[in-house]
Structure formats: structure tokens, C-alpha cells
Amino acid sequence: MAEPSNLAKRIVFTGGSGVAGRHVVAKLLSYGHKILNVDTTSLDNPDVYTLKADLTDGAQAFNSLSCHFQVSEPFMEPVQTPDAVIHFAGIPQPMRVPDNELFRINTMSSYNIIEAACKLGIKKIILASSITTYGVTYAEGDVDFPHFPLTEESPTQPMDVYATSKLCMERVAESFARRFKGVDIYALRIGGVIEPDRFEEKLKSYIEEPEKWKPHAWSYTDARDLGSMIQCCLAKDGLGFQVFNAVNDEITNVAHRTTERFLKSICPNTPFTREMGPREAPVSNTKIKDMTGFKEEFGWREMLGRES
């Protein structure tokens, strides 16, 4: 477990009851942060209070960022502006609700949170974006990636409403960061999240059935390492608006081949922009490592005791 930091922050975390959110919240608590969860369902964590809110309502979003962090009788401390906002709330994939409703919920909730945070003077905003923005995960048919490795500068040309809603969020964030000087807004393009209690189960499929995992670009995001990435983002100030690929270091299956040999065999028409490391993930996390100091803790081979 991480050692509590002397830079502990007051954080509003939206969507903390979700699959990824609950593990990220637990990781952030280990650094000593105080967290208010804002969600439509409660989080099963006795150390975190959940405020139930509909963030597509601007007034509810504003009040969620300007309230107490728990119930008290009476309230002995005044309302304090949080140090940071982490926005994970939203519909996590297509077909959970009709497309227009997904777009409304994801775009309006992110807009409302970004606007309220900036106008309240909150200087650090971290957003859950997605590698689906590269256009393959929910494409109509088998679509190739633009190139390997995928970086934050790679083309984003999705067909689906979910990835499009994430790109809209990124563009809104960039505009607010340009307008509100001194605000850092970091959008994390998260890969397929693997929870600790399902690590072996999910990685078994990645390893044994690699042909199934093109939609994830043979990359993944450990939920605990995602918490560490966010901790690094919280600690790193002054970057303005940034997009980061938030994935782990290595490809999930190369068998006895290098990353390049594997990708050339399974995606023969996809070009390479540079030589790749022997086990490098097709989605590059170089930027988040270089700019925030993130270091992977839960690599799949070490976790599963695999040498190859």
C-alpha cells in the first residue's frame, strides 16, 4: 500500500461507484486524500461518503463541487472548495442506453463539471477519456488502427457515439483550460480496465485468444495502476491541458514474438511510425511516464508469474 502523502488533497470524485472508480478511489485513499464520491449509487466504502446527483443538471453539478464531504450534526466546518475534481461519471459503453441519451449524459455531465470547477477556482481537473477515441473499439466492422504505436497525436476518427462523446469532452476541456489560466485539465485515455479480483481471469483470455482483443489494441489498464497514474497527475502541476494514454507498459501477448512481429502478423496493413520495444504495448504510455513520473506497479507478467 502506498504511504500517505503530506500533500493530501480534498477531492471530488464523480463516478466512484463504478468498476474502475471504486478501485481508483481505494488507491487514492491510501495516499491520505479525503474524497467525496458523487454518483447515482452509493460506494461500498466506509471511508467515503456518496452524494447522489444527476450531473447533467448544471445546478447539481455546481453544488456537488461546493458542498460538505459528509453529513455532520451540526456542520462544524464551512464548505471548502476542493483541491481537485476527478470525473469518471457517465455511461461506460454503447448500448447501455439509446445513443442520443448516452451522448446527452456524457457530454452534458462533463461540460457541467468542467465549467463548475473552473468557475469555482478549482485548479486541477482529471477526466476519464478512452482509447476508444482511436476509432476501432466500437467501429462498424473490422477497422484498422491508423498506425503503431498509438500516441496521443494519433488520428481520432471514431464512428460510435461513446468515443465521440469522449472527444467532445476533451475539446470542451481544452477550451476551458485556454480560457481559465492556471487550470490544469488532464484527460486520461484509459484502456480496457482490469480489476484486481478479475486479473487472472481476464488476462487468460488476452493471452490465449489474442485475435479477440484487437478492439483493445492488445493493451490494458490495471485499475490500481490507474489510481497511481491519477496520483501522479494530482502531484504534477503546471501542464495546462494534456491528453495522456493511461495504459500499462506491455502488450498482453507476444508469445515468442516481439510486439512488432505480432502486430505485423495480425494487422499486416497497419504502418509503424517507429521501431517498438520487444514487449511494448501498442498504445504508448511514454507521455504519461515522461511528464508525470508514473511507474507501473502491476505488470501482467509479474502478476501472473510469466517470463514470456
PDB file of C-alpha atoms in Angstrom, residues 18 53 132 274 301:
ATOM      1  CA  GLY A  18     -18.224   2.250 -10.966  1.00  0.00           C
ATOM      2  CA  ALA A  53     -26.564  13.655  -8.039  1.00  0.00           C
ATOM      3  CA  THR A 132     -11.908   4.048 -27.996  1.00  0.00           C
ATOM      4  CA  ARG A 274       8.979   3.939 -35.315  1.00  0.00           C
ATOM      5  CA  ARG A 301       3.737 -10.920 -16.464  1.00  0.00           C
TER       6      ARG A 301
END
